[in-house]
Short mmCIF file of C-alpha atoms in Angstrom, two decimals:
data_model
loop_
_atom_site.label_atom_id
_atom_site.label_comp_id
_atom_site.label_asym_id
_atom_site.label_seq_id
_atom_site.Cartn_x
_atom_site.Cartn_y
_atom_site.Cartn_z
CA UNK A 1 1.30 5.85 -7.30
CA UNK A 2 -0.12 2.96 -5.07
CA UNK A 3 -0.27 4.12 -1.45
CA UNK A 4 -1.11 2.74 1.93
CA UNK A 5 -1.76 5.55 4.59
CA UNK A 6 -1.72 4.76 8.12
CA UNK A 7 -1.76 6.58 11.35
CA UNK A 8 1.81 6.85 12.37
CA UNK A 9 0.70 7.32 16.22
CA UNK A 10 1.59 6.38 18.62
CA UNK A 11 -1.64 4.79 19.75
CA UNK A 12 -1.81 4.61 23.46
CA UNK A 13 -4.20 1.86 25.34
CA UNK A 14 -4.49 1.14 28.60
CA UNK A 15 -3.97 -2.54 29.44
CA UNK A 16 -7.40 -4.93 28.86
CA UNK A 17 -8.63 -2.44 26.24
CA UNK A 18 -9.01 -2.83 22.55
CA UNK A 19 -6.93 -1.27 19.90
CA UNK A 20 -8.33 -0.30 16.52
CA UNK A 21 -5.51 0.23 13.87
CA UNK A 22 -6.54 1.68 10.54
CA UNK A 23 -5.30 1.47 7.30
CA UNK A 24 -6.72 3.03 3.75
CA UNK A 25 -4.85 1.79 0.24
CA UNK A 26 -5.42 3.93 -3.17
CA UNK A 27 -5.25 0.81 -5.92
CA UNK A 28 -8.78 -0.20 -5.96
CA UNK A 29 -7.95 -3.06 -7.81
CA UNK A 30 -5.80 -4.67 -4.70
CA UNK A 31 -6.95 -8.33 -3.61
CA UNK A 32 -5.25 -9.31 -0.52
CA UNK A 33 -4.40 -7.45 2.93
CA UNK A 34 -1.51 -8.31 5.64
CA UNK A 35 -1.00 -7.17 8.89
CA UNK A 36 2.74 -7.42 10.26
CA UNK A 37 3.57 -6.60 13.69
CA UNK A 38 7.50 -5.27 13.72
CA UNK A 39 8.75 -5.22 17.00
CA UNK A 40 11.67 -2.32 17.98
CA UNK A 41 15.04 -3.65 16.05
CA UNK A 42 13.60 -6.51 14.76
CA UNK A 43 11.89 -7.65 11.47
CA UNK A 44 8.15 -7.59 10.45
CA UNK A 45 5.97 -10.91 11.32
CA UNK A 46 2.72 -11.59 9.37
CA UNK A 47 -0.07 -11.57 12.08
CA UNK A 48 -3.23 -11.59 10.07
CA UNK A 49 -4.28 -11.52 6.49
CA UNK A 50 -7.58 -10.99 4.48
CA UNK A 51 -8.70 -11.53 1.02
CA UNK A 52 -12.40 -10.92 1.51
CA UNK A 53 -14.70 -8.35 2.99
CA UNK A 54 -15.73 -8.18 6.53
CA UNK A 55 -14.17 -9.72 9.43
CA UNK A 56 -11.58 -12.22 10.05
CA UNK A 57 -10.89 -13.33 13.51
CA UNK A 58 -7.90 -15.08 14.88
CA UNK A 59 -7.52 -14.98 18.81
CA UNK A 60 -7.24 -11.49 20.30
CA UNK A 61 -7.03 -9.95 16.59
CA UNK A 62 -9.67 -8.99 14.36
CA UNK A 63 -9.21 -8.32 10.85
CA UNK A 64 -11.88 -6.08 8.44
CA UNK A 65 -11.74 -5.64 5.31
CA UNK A 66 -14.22 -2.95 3.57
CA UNK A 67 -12.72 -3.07 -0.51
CA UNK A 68 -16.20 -0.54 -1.03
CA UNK A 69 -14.32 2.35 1.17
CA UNK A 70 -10.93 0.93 0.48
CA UNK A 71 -10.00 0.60 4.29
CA UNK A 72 -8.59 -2.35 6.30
CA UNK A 73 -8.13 -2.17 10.67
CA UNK A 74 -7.29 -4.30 12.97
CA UNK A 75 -8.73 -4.80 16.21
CA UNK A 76 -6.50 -6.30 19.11
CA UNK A 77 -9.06 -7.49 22.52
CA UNK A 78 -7.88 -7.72 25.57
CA UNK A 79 -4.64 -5.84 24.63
CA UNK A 80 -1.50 -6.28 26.43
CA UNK A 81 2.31 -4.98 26.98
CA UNK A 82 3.62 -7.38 24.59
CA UNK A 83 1.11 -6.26 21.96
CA UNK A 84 3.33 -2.98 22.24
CA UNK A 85 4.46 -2.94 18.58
CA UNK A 86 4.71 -0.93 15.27
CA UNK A 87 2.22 -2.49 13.30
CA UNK A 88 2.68 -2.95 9.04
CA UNK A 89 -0.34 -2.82 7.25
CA UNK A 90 0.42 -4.53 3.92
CA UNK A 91 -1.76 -4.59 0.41
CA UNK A 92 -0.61 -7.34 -2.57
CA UNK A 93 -2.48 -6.65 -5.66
CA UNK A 94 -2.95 -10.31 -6.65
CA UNK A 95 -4.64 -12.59 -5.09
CA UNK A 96 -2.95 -15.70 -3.52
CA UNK A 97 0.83 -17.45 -5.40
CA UNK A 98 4.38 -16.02 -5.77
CA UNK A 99 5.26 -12.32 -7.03
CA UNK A 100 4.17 -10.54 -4.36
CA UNK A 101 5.34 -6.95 -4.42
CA UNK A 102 3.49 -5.50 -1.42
CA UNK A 103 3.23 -2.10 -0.77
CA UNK A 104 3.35 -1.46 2.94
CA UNK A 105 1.94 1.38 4.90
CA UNK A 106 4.32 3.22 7.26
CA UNK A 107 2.90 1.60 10.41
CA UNK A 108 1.55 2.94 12.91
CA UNK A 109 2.86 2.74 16.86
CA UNK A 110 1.18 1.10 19.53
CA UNK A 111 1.58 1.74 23.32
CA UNK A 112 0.06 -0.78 25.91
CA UNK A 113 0.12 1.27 29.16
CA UNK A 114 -0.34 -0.81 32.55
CA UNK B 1 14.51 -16.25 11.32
CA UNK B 2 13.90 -19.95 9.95
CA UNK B 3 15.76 -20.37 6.39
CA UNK B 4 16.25 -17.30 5.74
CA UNK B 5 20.17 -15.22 6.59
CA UNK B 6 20.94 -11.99 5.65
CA UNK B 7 24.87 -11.23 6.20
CA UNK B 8 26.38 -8.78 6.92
CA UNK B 9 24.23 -7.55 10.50
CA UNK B 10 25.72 -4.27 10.83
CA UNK B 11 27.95 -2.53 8.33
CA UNK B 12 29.46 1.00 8.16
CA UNK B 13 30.61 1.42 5.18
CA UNK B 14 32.39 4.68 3.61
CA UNK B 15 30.90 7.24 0.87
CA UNK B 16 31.55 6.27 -3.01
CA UNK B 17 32.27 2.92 -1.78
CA UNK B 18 30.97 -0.43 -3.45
CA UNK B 19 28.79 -2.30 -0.70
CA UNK B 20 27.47 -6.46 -1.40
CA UNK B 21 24.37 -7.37 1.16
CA UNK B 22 23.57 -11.24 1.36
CA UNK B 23 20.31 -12.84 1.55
CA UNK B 24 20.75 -16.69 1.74
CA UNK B 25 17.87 -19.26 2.21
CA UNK B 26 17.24 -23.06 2.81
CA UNK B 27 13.74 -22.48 1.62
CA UNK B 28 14.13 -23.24 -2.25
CA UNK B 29 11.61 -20.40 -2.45
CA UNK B 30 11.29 -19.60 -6.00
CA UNK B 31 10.60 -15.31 -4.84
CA UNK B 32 12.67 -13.03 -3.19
CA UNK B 33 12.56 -9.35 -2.21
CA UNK B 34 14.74 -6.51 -1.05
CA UNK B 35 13.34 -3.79 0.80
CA UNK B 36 14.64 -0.80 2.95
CA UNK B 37 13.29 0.79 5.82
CA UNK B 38 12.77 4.08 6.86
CA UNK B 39 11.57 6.43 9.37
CA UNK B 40 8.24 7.88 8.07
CA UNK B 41 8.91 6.47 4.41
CA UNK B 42 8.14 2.15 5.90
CA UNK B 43 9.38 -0.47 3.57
CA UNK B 44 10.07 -0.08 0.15
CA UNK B 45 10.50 -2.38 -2.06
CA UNK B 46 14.11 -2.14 -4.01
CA UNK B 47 14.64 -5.21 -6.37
CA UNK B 48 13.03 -8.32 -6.46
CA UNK B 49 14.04 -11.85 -8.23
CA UNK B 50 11.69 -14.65 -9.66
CA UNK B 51 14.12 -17.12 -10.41
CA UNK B 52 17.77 -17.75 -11.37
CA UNK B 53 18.78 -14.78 -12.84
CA UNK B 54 14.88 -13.36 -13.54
CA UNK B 55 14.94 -10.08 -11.52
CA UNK B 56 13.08 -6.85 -11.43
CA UNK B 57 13.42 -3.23 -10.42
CA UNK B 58 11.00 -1.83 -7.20
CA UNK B 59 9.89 1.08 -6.27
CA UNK B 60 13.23 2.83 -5.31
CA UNK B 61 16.04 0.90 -6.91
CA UNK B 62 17.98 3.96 -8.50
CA UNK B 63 21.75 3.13 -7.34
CA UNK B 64 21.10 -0.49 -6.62
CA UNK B 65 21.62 -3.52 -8.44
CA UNK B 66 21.04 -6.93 -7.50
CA UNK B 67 22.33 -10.57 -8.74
CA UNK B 68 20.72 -14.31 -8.35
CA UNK B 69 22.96 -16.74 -9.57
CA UNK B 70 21.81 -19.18 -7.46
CA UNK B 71 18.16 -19.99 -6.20
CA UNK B 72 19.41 -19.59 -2.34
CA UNK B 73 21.37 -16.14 -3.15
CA UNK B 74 20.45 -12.97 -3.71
CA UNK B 75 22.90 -10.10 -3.62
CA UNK B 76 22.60 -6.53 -3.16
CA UNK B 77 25.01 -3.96 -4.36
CA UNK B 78 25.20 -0.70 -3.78
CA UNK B 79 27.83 0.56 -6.66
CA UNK B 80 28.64 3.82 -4.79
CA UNK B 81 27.44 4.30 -1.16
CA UNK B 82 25.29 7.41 -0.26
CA UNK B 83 24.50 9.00 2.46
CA UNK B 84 21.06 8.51 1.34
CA UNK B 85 21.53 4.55 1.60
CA UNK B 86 21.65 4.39 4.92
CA UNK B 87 19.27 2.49 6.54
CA UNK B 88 17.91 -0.59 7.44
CA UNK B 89 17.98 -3.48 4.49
CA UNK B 90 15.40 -6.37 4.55
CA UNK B 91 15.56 -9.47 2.64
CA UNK B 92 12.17 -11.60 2.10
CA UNK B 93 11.25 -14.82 0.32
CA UNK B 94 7.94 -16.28 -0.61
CA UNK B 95 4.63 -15.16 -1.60
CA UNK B 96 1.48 -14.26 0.01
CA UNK B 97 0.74 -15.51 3.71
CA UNK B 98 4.65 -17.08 3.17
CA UNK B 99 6.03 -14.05 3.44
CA UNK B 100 9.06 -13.86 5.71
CA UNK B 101 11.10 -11.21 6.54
CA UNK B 102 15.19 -11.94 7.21
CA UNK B 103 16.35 -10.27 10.30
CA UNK B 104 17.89 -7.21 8.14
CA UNK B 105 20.98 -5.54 7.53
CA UNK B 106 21.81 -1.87 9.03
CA UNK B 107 23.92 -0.36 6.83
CA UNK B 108 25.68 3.38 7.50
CA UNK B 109 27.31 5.43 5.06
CA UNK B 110 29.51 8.36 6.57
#
């Protein structure tokens, strides 16, 4: 069965820091990575993606891909109280086009304290 | 959520009763998805369609069926609510970084 672990949390950073998210995935053969951020009652939105390996940088986030250890994070800089979110981390075992049946880790929680 | 509705919002619904969950979009995306969420199980993907009347089973569709008679509709039935259906319903269209989620459907069965 294809599975995407994450750390459920929650995560806890003080405001200013940077919070590292993990993810690890089991199908080896997966090609592209999502990160959602899910806010409390409401639905996931796609923050970041990655097809290749090492980082991709967009902003505050940071996303790195390592397909040789079969882990993808995701940094946030700078972090703030509206970064306080569950985030999705997402794995699609094609590449790019339509028919995308991603699995999607159970997220894990983050806290940004003041 | 832009072009995509899922109707009804909120629904409590009774056990061994038949329930019908909407997705509707403007999008004239050719994919869509229907997932449930979870605590500690995340989304999981239940049925999803790849045209008119082309649609698949997921990872946990057991009790669920779904219809596309029309590229803007997808339906989701539940033939006999469980207990075990209750939870949060998700509709998605698209493919790849056009993902997008609707704004979901919590569903309880008592």
């Amino acid at each position: 069965q294809k599975e995407v672990e994450q750390n459920s949390g929650p995560l806890s950073v003080p405001e200013g820091a940077i919070a590292s998210l993990n993810c690890t995935y089991s199908d080896r053969g997966s090609q592209s990575f999502f990160w959602y951020r899910q806010y409390s009652g409401k639905s996931p939105e796609l923050i970041m993606f990655i097809y290749s390996n090492g980082d991709k940088e967009d902003g505050r986030f940071t996303a790195q891909l390592n397909k040789a250890s079969q882990y993808v994070s995701l940094l946030i800089r700078d972090s703030q109280p509206s970064d306080s979110a569950t985030y999705l981390c997402a794995v699609n075992p094609i590449l790019t086009g339509g028919g995308n049946k991603l699995t999607f880790g159970t997220g894990t929680q983050l806290k940004v304290e003041l | 959520d832009a072009g995509i509705t899922q109707s009804p919002r909120h629904k409590v619904t009774e056990t061994g009763t038949p329930v019908t969950l909407r997705c509707h979009q403007t999008e004239n995306h050719r994919y869509m998805y229907w997932y449930r969420q979870d605590p500690g199980h995340g989304l999981r993907l239940i049925h999803y369609s790849y045209g008119v009347k082309d649609t698949d089973k997921g990872e946990v569709s057991d009790g669920y069926s779904v219809s596309r008679s029309k590229t803007e509709d997808f339906l989701l039935t539940l033939e006999s609510a469980t207990s075990s259906q209750t939870s949060v319903y998700f509709c998605a269209i698209g493919g790849g970084i056009d993902y997008t989620f609707g704004s979901g459907t919590r569903l309880t069965v008592v």
